[in-house]
Amino acid sequence: GHDLGTETLGTIAKEDGTFVAIPNPRHGQKSKEKLVKAQQKLAKKKKGSKNREKAKIEVQKVYLTTKNQRNDFLHQESNKAIKTYGIFTTEELNIQALVEKNAAENKHGLNREILDLAPARFLGMLNYKAEEAGSIYSEINTKKWKPTQTCSGCGKLVPKELKDRIHDCPHCGLFLKRDENSSRVCLNVQLFGQATTRDGPSPISSSRKNTAVGGQESIFDGQIKKVGNRPSAGDGPRVR
């Protein structure tokens, strides 16, 4: 089970109860100082001059280096994930809509973090590499399961704001990092068809009867969908 983040590229919940955090190298942030200096030099050059053209090339080099570093990292981490896990489940997210929503709310700093991380590209790599390897890549319905707001221990809703980084359930006492709880919800939905483990309480809707058989019902009943045709690694931030 995987949950995207900004502090990390994501948190993975494993079947044995442990978690793995994929680091966020912040390539854009690291190259920011070099980019600013290159842009300042460009601004001082006379328009139409050879020196301005040379300065423009230096700016482009910084952008290209950052892009290549990011792509190399995403390839390495997606390869590692697919080789390690036979099933990889994350939540269905519309990155483009999220970026637009943040822009409307003047959360430009958060957008910079998201775009620097390139989550849509990462998920696209996972998708096609899983298909090539014969593994399963799937996304759970975010609106139905609400992994960020749902307790992976008891299945009850525990509302959080973006600033809340800890999941502290008042119902069952489960205390985890926010991303750890979310990734465990994704894992449980994939394996058991509910937000909790097989023997745990029912999922969000208490009226829904748990009829999961062999832990795989959810793949076929519309609660989880296998993804095919996700954009390629070279596409922009749009997910679907």
PDB file of C-alpha atoms in Angstrom:
ATOM      1  CA  GLY A   1       0.000   0.000   0.000  1.00  0.00           C
ATOM      2  CA  HIS A   2       1.398   3.400  -1.007  1.00  0.00           C
ATOM      3  CA  ASP A   3       0.556   6.962  -0.005  1.00  0.00           C
ATOM      4  CA  LEU A   4       1.956   9.954  -1.874  1.00  0.00           C
ATOM      5  CA  GLY A   5       3.401  12.770   0.177  1.00  0.00           C
ATOM      6  CA  THR A   6       5.490  15.928  -0.106  1.00  0.00           C
ATOM      7  CA  GLU A   7       7.899  15.365   2.762  1.00  0.00           C
ATOM      8  CA  THR A   8       8.651  12.059   1.040  1.00  0.00           C
ATOM      9  CA  LEU A   9       7.846  10.709  -2.415  1.00  0.00           C
ATOM     10  CA  GLY A  10       5.646   8.276  -0.594  1.00  0.00           C
ATOM     11  CA  THR A  11       5.196   5.841   2.281  1.00  0.00           C
ATOM     12  CA  ILE A  12       4.779   2.133   1.629  1.00  0.00           C
ATOM     13  CA  ALA A  13       2.917  -0.123   4.063  1.00  0.00           C
ATOM     14  CA  LYS A  14       4.111  -3.732   3.899  1.00  0.00           C
ATOM     15  CA  GLU A  15       2.135  -6.867   4.780  1.00  0.00           C
ATOM     16  CA  ASP A  16       4.399  -7.521   7.782  1.00  0.00           C
ATOM     17  CA  GLY A  17       3.210  -4.281   9.429  1.00  0.00           C
ATOM     18  CA  THR A  18       6.350  -2.244   8.716  1.00  0.00           C
ATOM     19  CA  PHE A  19       6.686   0.880   6.584  1.00  0.00           C
ATOM     20  CA  VAL A  20       9.184   2.116   4.016  1.00  0.00           C
ATOM     21  CA  ALA A  21       9.576   5.812   3.203  1.00  0.00           C
ATOM     22  CA  ILE A  22      10.710   6.803  -0.299  1.00  0.00           C
ATOM     23  CA  PRO A  23      12.859   9.934   0.145  1.00  0.00           C
ATOM     24  CA  ASN A  24      12.160  13.270  -1.498  1.00  0.00           C
ATOM     25  CA  PRO A  25      15.472  14.494  -2.974  1.00  0.00           C
ATOM     26  CA  ARG A  26      14.031  17.960  -3.775  1.00  0.00           C
ATOM     27  CA  HIS A  27      16.017  18.351  -6.978  1.00  0.00           C
ATOM     28  CA  GLY A  28      14.374  21.661  -7.852  1.00  0.00           C
ATOM     29  CA  GLN A  29      15.098  23.149  -4.449  1.00  0.00           C
ATOM     30  CA  LYS A  30      18.736  22.045  -4.574  1.00  0.00           C
ATOM     31  CA  SER A  31      19.276  23.626  -7.985  1.00  0.00           C
ATOM     32  CA  LYS A  32      17.386  26.830  -7.122  1.00  0.00           C
ATOM     33  CA  GLU A  33      20.462  28.877  -6.185  1.00  0.00           C
ATOM     34  CA  LYS A  34      22.312  27.898  -9.369  1.00  0.00           C
ATOM     35  CA  LEU A  35      19.215  28.657 -11.446  1.00  0.00           C
ATOM     36  CA  VAL A  36      18.752  32.106  -9.873  1.00  0.00           C
ATOM     37  CA  LYS A  37      22.384  33.031 -10.575  1.00  0.00           C
ATOM     38  CA  ALA A  38      22.091  31.889 -14.190  1.00  0.00           C
ATOM     39  CA  GLN A  39      18.873  33.869 -14.645  1.00  0.00           C
ATOM     40  CA  GLN A  40      20.433  36.981 -13.107  1.00  0.00           C
ATOM     41  CA  LYS A  41      23.367  36.777 -15.523  1.00  0.00           C
ATOM     42  CA  LEU A  42      20.914  36.389 -18.404  1.00  0.00           C
ATOM     43  CA  ALA A  43      18.948  39.464 -17.313  1.00  0.00           C
ATOM     44  CA  LYS A  44      22.109  41.614 -17.398  1.00  0.00           C
ATOM     45  CA  LYS A  45      23.025  40.690 -20.968  1.00  0.00           C
ATOM     46  CA  LYS A  46      22.045  42.909 -23.869  1.00  0.00           C
ATOM     47  CA  LYS A  47      19.133  41.565 -25.880  1.00  0.00           C
ATOM     48  CA  GLY A  48      20.205  40.142 -29.220  1.00  0.00           C
ATOM     49  CA  SER A  49      23.858  39.805 -28.190  1.00  0.00           C
ATOM     50  CA  LYS A  50      25.935  36.604 -28.387  1.00  0.00           C
ATOM     51  CA  ASN A  51      26.605  36.834 -24.663  1.00  0.00           C
ATOM     52  CA  ARG A  52      22.864  36.772 -23.991  1.00  0.00           C
ATOM     53  CA  GLU A  53      22.502  33.642 -26.114  1.00  0.00           C
ATOM     54  CA  LYS A  54      25.312  31.998 -24.134  1.00  0.00           C
ATOM     55  CA  ALA A  55      23.652  33.008 -20.848  1.00  0.00           C
ATOM     56  CA  LYS A  56      20.336  31.609 -22.088  1.00  0.00           C
ATOM     57  CA  ILE A  57      22.010  28.267 -22.796  1.00  0.00           C
ATOM     58  CA  GLU A  58      23.373  28.197 -19.232  1.00  0.00           C
ATOM     59  CA  VAL A  59      19.843  28.638 -17.840  1.00  0.00           C
ATOM     60  CA  GLN A  60      18.590  25.820 -20.057  1.00  0.00           C
ATOM     61  CA  LYS A  61      21.435  23.589 -18.849  1.00  0.00           C
ATOM     62  CA  VAL A  62      20.343  24.035 -15.232  1.00  0.00           C
ATOM     63  CA  TYR A  63      16.754  23.095 -16.106  1.00  0.00           C
ATOM     64  CA  LEU A  64      17.908  20.063 -18.121  1.00  0.00           C
ATOM     65  CA  THR A  65      20.261  18.839 -15.385  1.00  0.00           C
ATOM     66  CA  THR A  66      17.478  19.066 -12.793  1.00  0.00           C
ATOM     67  CA  LYS A  67      15.051  17.259 -15.086  1.00  0.00           C
ATOM     68  CA  ASN A  68      17.535  14.440 -15.775  1.00  0.00           C
ATOM     69  CA  GLN A  69      18.338  14.043 -12.076  1.00  0.00           C
ATOM     70  CA  ARG A  70      14.633  13.814 -11.260  1.00  0.00           C
ATOM     71  CA  ASN A  71      13.945  11.270 -14.007  1.00  0.00           C
ATOM     72  CA  ASP A  72      16.913   9.101 -12.996  1.00  0.00           C
ATOM     73  CA  PHE A  73      15.709   9.077  -9.396  1.00  0.00           C
ATOM     74  CA  LEU A  74      12.128   8.209 -10.349  1.00  0.00           C
ATOM     75  CA  HIS A  75      13.317   5.364 -12.577  1.00  0.00           C
ATOM     76  CA  GLN A  76      15.489   3.955  -9.789  1.00  0.00           C
ATOM     77  CA  GLU A  77      12.738   4.111  -7.171  1.00  0.00           C
ATOM     78  CA  SER A  78      10.007   2.739  -9.452  1.00  0.00           C
ATOM     79  CA  ASN A  79      12.295  -0.134 -10.514  1.00  0.00           C
ATOM     80  CA  LYS A  80      13.028  -0.904  -6.880  1.00  0.00           C
ATOM     81  CA  ALA A  81       9.347  -0.859  -5.932  1.00  0.00           C
ATOM     82  CA  ILE A  82       8.226  -3.161  -8.744  1.00  0.00           C
ATOM     83  CA  LYS A  83      11.062  -5.630  -8.111  1.00  0.00           C
ATOM     84  CA  THR A  84      10.257  -5.698  -4.379  1.00  0.00           C
ATOM     85  CA  TYR A  85       6.444  -5.836  -4.385  1.00  0.00           C
ATOM     86  CA  GLY A  86       4.246  -8.078  -6.538  1.00  0.00           C
ATOM     87  CA  ILE A  87       1.223  -5.865  -5.856  1.00  0.00           C
ATOM     88  CA  PHE A  88       1.451  -2.079  -5.638  1.00  0.00           C
ATOM     89  CA  THR A  89      -1.664  -0.163  -4.578  1.00  0.00           C
ATOM     90  CA  THR A  90      -1.979   3.587  -4.203  1.00  0.00           C
ATOM     91  CA  GLU A  91      -4.864   6.051  -4.130  1.00  0.00           C
ATOM     92  CA  GLU A  92      -6.426   7.521  -7.251  1.00  0.00           C
ATOM     93  CA  LEU A  93      -5.412  11.166  -7.483  1.00  0.00           C
ATOM     94  CA  ASN A  94      -5.967  13.887 -10.076  1.00  0.00           C
ATOM     95  CA  ILE A  95      -2.690  15.767  -9.725  1.00  0.00           C
ATOM     96  CA  GLN A  96      -3.667  18.473 -12.215  1.00  0.00           C
ATOM     97  CA  ALA A  97      -6.884  19.229 -10.328  1.00  0.00           C
ATOM     98  CA  LEU A  98      -4.956  19.282  -7.038  1.00  0.00           C
ATOM     99  CA  VAL A  99      -2.427  21.782  -8.430  1.00  0.00           C
ATOM    100  CA  GLU A 100      -5.214  24.002  -9.774  1.00  0.00           C
ATOM    101  CA  LYS A 101      -7.020  23.886  -6.417  1.00  0.00           C
ATOM    102  CA  ASN A 102      -3.836  24.858  -4.558  1.00  0.00           C
ATOM    103  CA  ALA A 103      -3.233  27.731  -6.978  1.00  0.00           C
ATOM    104  CA  ALA A 104      -6.755  29.039  -6.376  1.00  0.00           C
ATOM    105  CA  GLU A 105      -6.079  28.938  -2.634  1.00  0.00           C
ATOM    106  CA  ASN A 106      -2.657  30.652  -3.053  1.00  0.00           C
ATOM    107  CA  LYS A 107      -0.779  27.554  -1.899  1.00  0.00           C
ATOM    108  CA  HIS A 108       2.021  28.161  -4.371  1.00  0.00           C
ATOM    109  CA  GLY A 109       4.704  26.749  -2.098  1.00  0.00           C
ATOM    110  CA  LEU A 110       2.831  23.445  -1.880  1.00  0.00           C
ATOM    111  CA  ASN A 111       2.467  23.384  -5.661  1.00  0.00           C
ATOM    112  CA  ARG A 112       6.211  23.838  -6.084  1.00  0.00           C
ATOM    113  CA  GLU A 113       6.760  20.846  -3.811  1.00  0.00           C
ATOM    114  CA  ILE A 114       4.284  18.713  -5.762  1.00  0.00           C
ATOM    115  CA  LEU A 115       5.643  19.628  -9.197  1.00  0.00           C
ATOM    116  CA  ASP A 116       9.246  19.179  -8.078  1.00  0.00           C
ATOM    117  CA  LEU A 117       8.333  15.705  -6.851  1.00  0.00           C
ATOM    118  CA  ALA A 118       6.624  14.791 -10.178  1.00  0.00           C
ATOM    119  CA  PRO A 119       4.193  12.257  -8.639  1.00  0.00           C
ATOM    120  CA  ALA A 120       2.236  11.695 -11.865  1.00  0.00           C
ATOM    121  CA  ARG A 121       5.419  10.719 -13.656  1.00  0.00           C
ATOM    122  CA  PHE A 122       6.354   8.357 -10.827  1.00  0.00           C
ATOM    123  CA  LEU A 123       2.958   6.632 -10.906  1.00  0.00           C
ATOM    124  CA  GLY A 124       3.138   6.397 -14.678  1.00  0.00           C
ATOM    125  CA  MET A 125       6.485   4.616 -14.399  1.00  0.00           C
ATOM    126  CA  LEU A 126       5.120   2.229 -11.782  1.00  0.00           C
ATOM    127  CA  ASN A 127       2.148   1.440 -13.983  1.00  0.00           C
ATOM    128  CA  TYR A 128       3.998   0.473 -17.154  1.00  0.00           C
ATOM    129  CA  LYS A 129       6.834  -1.262 -15.305  1.00  0.00           C
ATOM    130  CA  ALA A 130       4.359  -3.366 -13.335  1.00  0.00           C
ATOM    131  CA  GLU A 131       2.673  -4.351 -16.591  1.00  0.00           C
ATOM    132  CA  GLU A 132       6.024  -5.312 -18.134  1.00  0.00           C
ATOM    133  CA  ALA A 133       6.980  -7.338 -15.045  1.00  0.00           C
ATOM    134  CA  GLY A 134       3.605  -9.098 -14.802  1.00  0.00           C
ATOM    135  CA  SER A 135       2.894  -7.430 -11.453  1.00  0.00           C
ATOM    136  CA  ILE A 136      -0.274  -5.648 -10.308  1.00  0.00           C
ATOM    137  CA  TYR A 137      -0.537  -1.867 -10.131  1.00  0.00           C
ATOM    138  CA  SER A 138      -3.879  -0.571  -8.866  1.00  0.00           C
ATOM    139  CA  GLU A 139      -5.508   2.560  -7.480  1.00  0.00           C
ATOM    140  CA  ILE A 140      -8.247   2.672  -4.879  1.00  0.00           C
ATOM    141  CA  ASN A 141     -11.154   5.090  -5.124  1.00  0.00           C
ATOM    142  CA  THR A 142     -10.093   8.040  -2.966  1.00  0.00           C
ATOM    143  CA  LYS A 143     -13.595   9.489  -2.582  1.00  0.00           C
ATOM    144  CA  LYS A 144     -14.981   6.149  -1.374  1.00  0.00           C
ATOM    145  CA  TRP A 145     -12.215   5.066   0.990  1.00  0.00           C
ATOM    146  CA  LYS A 146     -10.757   8.421   2.124  1.00  0.00           C
ATOM    147  CA  PRO A 147      -7.388   6.895   3.144  1.00  0.00           C
ATOM    148  CA  THR A 148      -6.156  10.152   4.669  1.00  0.00           C
ATOM    149  CA  GLN A 149      -9.226  10.525   6.896  1.00  0.00           C
ATOM    150  CA  THR A 150      -9.933   6.867   7.705  1.00  0.00           C
ATOM    151  CA  CYS A 151      -8.401   4.847  10.529  1.00  0.00           C
ATOM    152  CA  SER A 152      -6.649   1.695   9.334  1.00  0.00           C
ATOM    153  CA  GLY A 153      -7.239   0.166  12.762  1.00  0.00           C
ATOM    154  CA  CYS A 154     -11.001   0.508  13.165  1.00  0.00           C
ATOM    155  CA  GLY A 155     -12.237   1.961   9.846  1.00  0.00           C
ATOM    156  CA  LYS A 156     -13.834   5.032  11.409  1.00  0.00           C
ATOM    157  CA  LEU A 157     -13.356   8.558  10.090  1.00  0.00           C
ATOM    158  CA  VAL A 158     -10.714  10.687  11.815  1.00  0.00           C
ATOM    159  CA  PRO A 159     -10.855  14.146  10.140  1.00  0.00           C
ATOM    160  CA  LYS A 160      -7.521  15.900   9.571  1.00  0.00           C
ATOM    161  CA  GLU A 161      -6.334  19.131   8.051  1.00  0.00           C
ATOM    162  CA  LEU A 162      -3.300  19.269   5.767  1.00  0.00           C
ATOM    163  CA  LYS A 163      -1.117  20.505   8.626  1.00  0.00           C
ATOM    164  CA  ASP A 164      -1.980  17.463  10.780  1.00  0.00           C
ATOM    165  CA  ARG A 165       0.851  14.987  10.217  1.00  0.00           C
ATOM    166  CA  ILE A 166      -0.162  12.455  12.904  1.00  0.00           C
ATOM    167  CA  HIS A 167      -3.039   9.989  12.880  1.00  0.00           C
ATOM    168  CA  ASP A 168      -4.305   9.696  16.470  1.00  0.00           C
ATOM    169  CA  CYS A 169      -7.577   7.760  16.472  1.00  0.00           C
ATOM    170  CA  PRO A 170      -9.943   8.685  19.328  1.00  0.00           C
ATOM    171  CA  HIS A 171     -11.982   5.532  18.655  1.00  0.00           C
ATOM    172  CA  CYS A 172      -9.398   2.722  18.828  1.00  0.00           C
ATOM    173  CA  GLY A 173      -6.243   4.510  19.965  1.00  0.00           C
ATOM    174  CA  LEU A 174      -4.179   3.816  16.844  1.00  0.00           C
ATOM    175  CA  PHE A 175      -1.262   6.248  16.708  1.00  0.00           C
ATOM    176  CA  LEU A 176       0.732   6.484  13.465  1.00  0.00           C
ATOM    177  CA  LYS A 177       2.198   9.029  11.135  1.00  0.00           C
ATOM    178  CA  ARG A 178      -0.489  10.347   8.808  1.00  0.00           C
ATOM    179  CA  ASP A 179       1.151   8.851   5.695  1.00  0.00           C
ATOM    180  CA  GLU A 180       1.697   5.498   7.400  1.00  0.00           C
ATOM    181  CA  ASN A 181      -1.988   5.203   8.244  1.00  0.00           C
ATOM    182  CA  SER A 182      -3.043   6.204   4.724  1.00  0.00           C
ATOM    183  CA  SER A 183      -0.726   3.677   3.088  1.00  0.00           C
ATOM    184  CA  ARG A 184      -2.040   0.954   5.394  1.00  0.00           C
ATOM    185  CA  VAL A 185      -5.623   1.790   4.385  1.00  0.00           C
ATOM    186  CA  CYS A 186      -4.602   1.349   0.729  1.00  0.00           C
ATOM    187  CA  LEU A 187      -2.982  -1.990   1.568  1.00  0.00           C
ATOM    188  CA  ASN A 188      -6.013  -3.232   3.523  1.00  0.00           C
ATOM    189  CA  VAL A 189      -8.445  -2.278   0.767  1.00  0.00           C
ATOM    190  CA  GLN A 190      -6.331  -4.183  -1.750  1.00  0.00           C
ATOM    191  CA  LEU A 191      -5.961  -7.293   0.405  1.00  0.00           C
ATOM    192  CA  PHE A 192      -9.245  -7.422   2.322  1.00  0.00           C
ATOM    193  CA  GLY A 193     -11.706  -5.144   0.545  1.00  0.00           C
ATOM    194  CA  GLN A 194     -12.015  -2.877   3.584  1.00  0.00           C
ATOM    195  CA  ALA A 195     -10.037  -0.166   5.359  1.00  0.00           C
ATOM    196  CA  THR A 196      -9.004  -2.471   8.192  1.00  0.00           C
ATOM    197  CA  THR A 197      -7.501  -5.958   8.279  1.00  0.00           C
ATOM    198  CA  ARG A 198      -9.591  -9.059   7.483  1.00  0.00           C
ATOM    199  CA  ASP A 199     -10.700  -9.443  11.115  1.00  0.00           C
ATOM    200  CA  GLY A 200     -11.178  -5.722  11.708  1.00  0.00           C
ATOM    201  CA  PRO A 201     -14.420  -3.704  11.770  1.00  0.00           C
ATOM    202  CA  SER A 202     -16.401  -2.958   8.625  1.00  0.00           C
ATOM    203  CA  PRO A 203     -15.238  -0.135   6.354  1.00  0.00           C
ATOM    204  CA  ILE A 204     -16.547   3.443   6.315  1.00  0.00           C
ATOM    205  CA  SER A 205     -20.129   2.543   5.488  1.00  0.00           C
ATOM    206  CA  SER A 206     -21.336   0.525   8.460  1.00  0.00           C
ATOM    207  CA  SER A 207     -24.245  -0.803   6.406  1.00  0.00           C
ATOM    208  CA  ARG A 208     -21.914  -2.565   3.950  1.00  0.00           C
ATOM    209  CA  LYS A 209     -21.572  -6.234   4.755  1.00  0.00           C
ATOM    210  CA  ASN A 210     -18.010  -7.605   4.523  1.00  0.00           C
ATOM    211  CA  THR A 211     -18.150 -10.416   1.984  1.00  0.00           C
ATOM    212  CA  ALA A 212     -14.536 -10.377   0.793  1.00  0.00           C
ATOM    213  CA  VAL A 213     -13.386 -13.822  -0.199  1.00  0.00           C
ATOM    214  CA  GLY A 214      -9.709 -14.656  -0.321  1.00  0.00           C
ATOM    215  CA  GLY A 215      -8.866 -10.986   0.139  1.00  0.00           C
ATOM    216  CA  GLN A 216      -9.360 -10.292  -3.587  1.00  0.00           C
ATOM    217  CA  GLU A 217     -13.040  -9.374  -4.020  1.00  0.00           C
ATOM    218  CA  SER A 218     -12.277  -5.671  -4.099  1.00  0.00           C
ATOM    219  CA  ILE A 219     -10.276  -5.956  -7.288  1.00  0.00           C
ATOM    220  CA  PHE A 220     -13.392  -7.030  -9.166  1.00  0.00           C
ATOM    221  CA  ASP A 221     -16.268  -5.224  -7.461  1.00  0.00           C
ATOM    222  CA  GLY A 222     -15.324  -1.696  -8.491  1.00  0.00           C
ATOM    223  CA  GLN A 223     -13.698  -0.651  -5.231  1.00  0.00           C
ATOM    224  CA  ILE A 224     -10.233  -0.990  -6.759  1.00  0.00           C
ATOM    225  CA  LYS A 225      -9.390  -0.598 -10.371  1.00  0.00           C
ATOM    226  CA  LYS A 226      -6.349  -1.808 -12.211  1.00  0.00           C
ATOM    227  CA  VAL A 227      -4.925   1.010 -14.271  1.00  0.00           C
ATOM    228  CA  GLY A 228      -3.980   0.696 -17.878  1.00  0.00           C
ATOM    229  CA  ASN A 229      -3.049   3.683 -20.144  1.00  0.00           C
ATOM    230  CA  ARG A 230      -1.607   5.989 -17.511  1.00  0.00           C
ATOM    231  CA  PRO A 231       0.526   8.703 -19.142  1.00  0.00           C
ATOM    232  CA  SER A 232       4.108   7.787 -19.969  1.00  0.00           C
ATOM    233  CA  ALA A 233       7.099   8.937 -17.938  1.00  0.00           C
ATOM    234  CA  GLY A 234       7.648  11.914 -20.213  1.00  0.00           C
ATOM    235  CA  ASP A 235       4.176  13.364 -19.760  1.00  0.00           C
ATOM    236  CA  GLY A 236       3.411  16.352 -17.572  1.00  0.00           C
ATOM    237  CA  PRO A 237       1.685  16.440 -14.210  1.00  0.00           C
ATOM    238  CA  ARG A 238      -1.745  15.444 -15.534  1.00  0.00           C
ATOM    239  CA  VAL A 239      -2.783  12.039 -14.213  1.00  0.00           C
ATOM    240  CA  ARG A 240      -6.072  11.512 -15.997  1.00  0.00           C
TER     241      ARG A 240
END
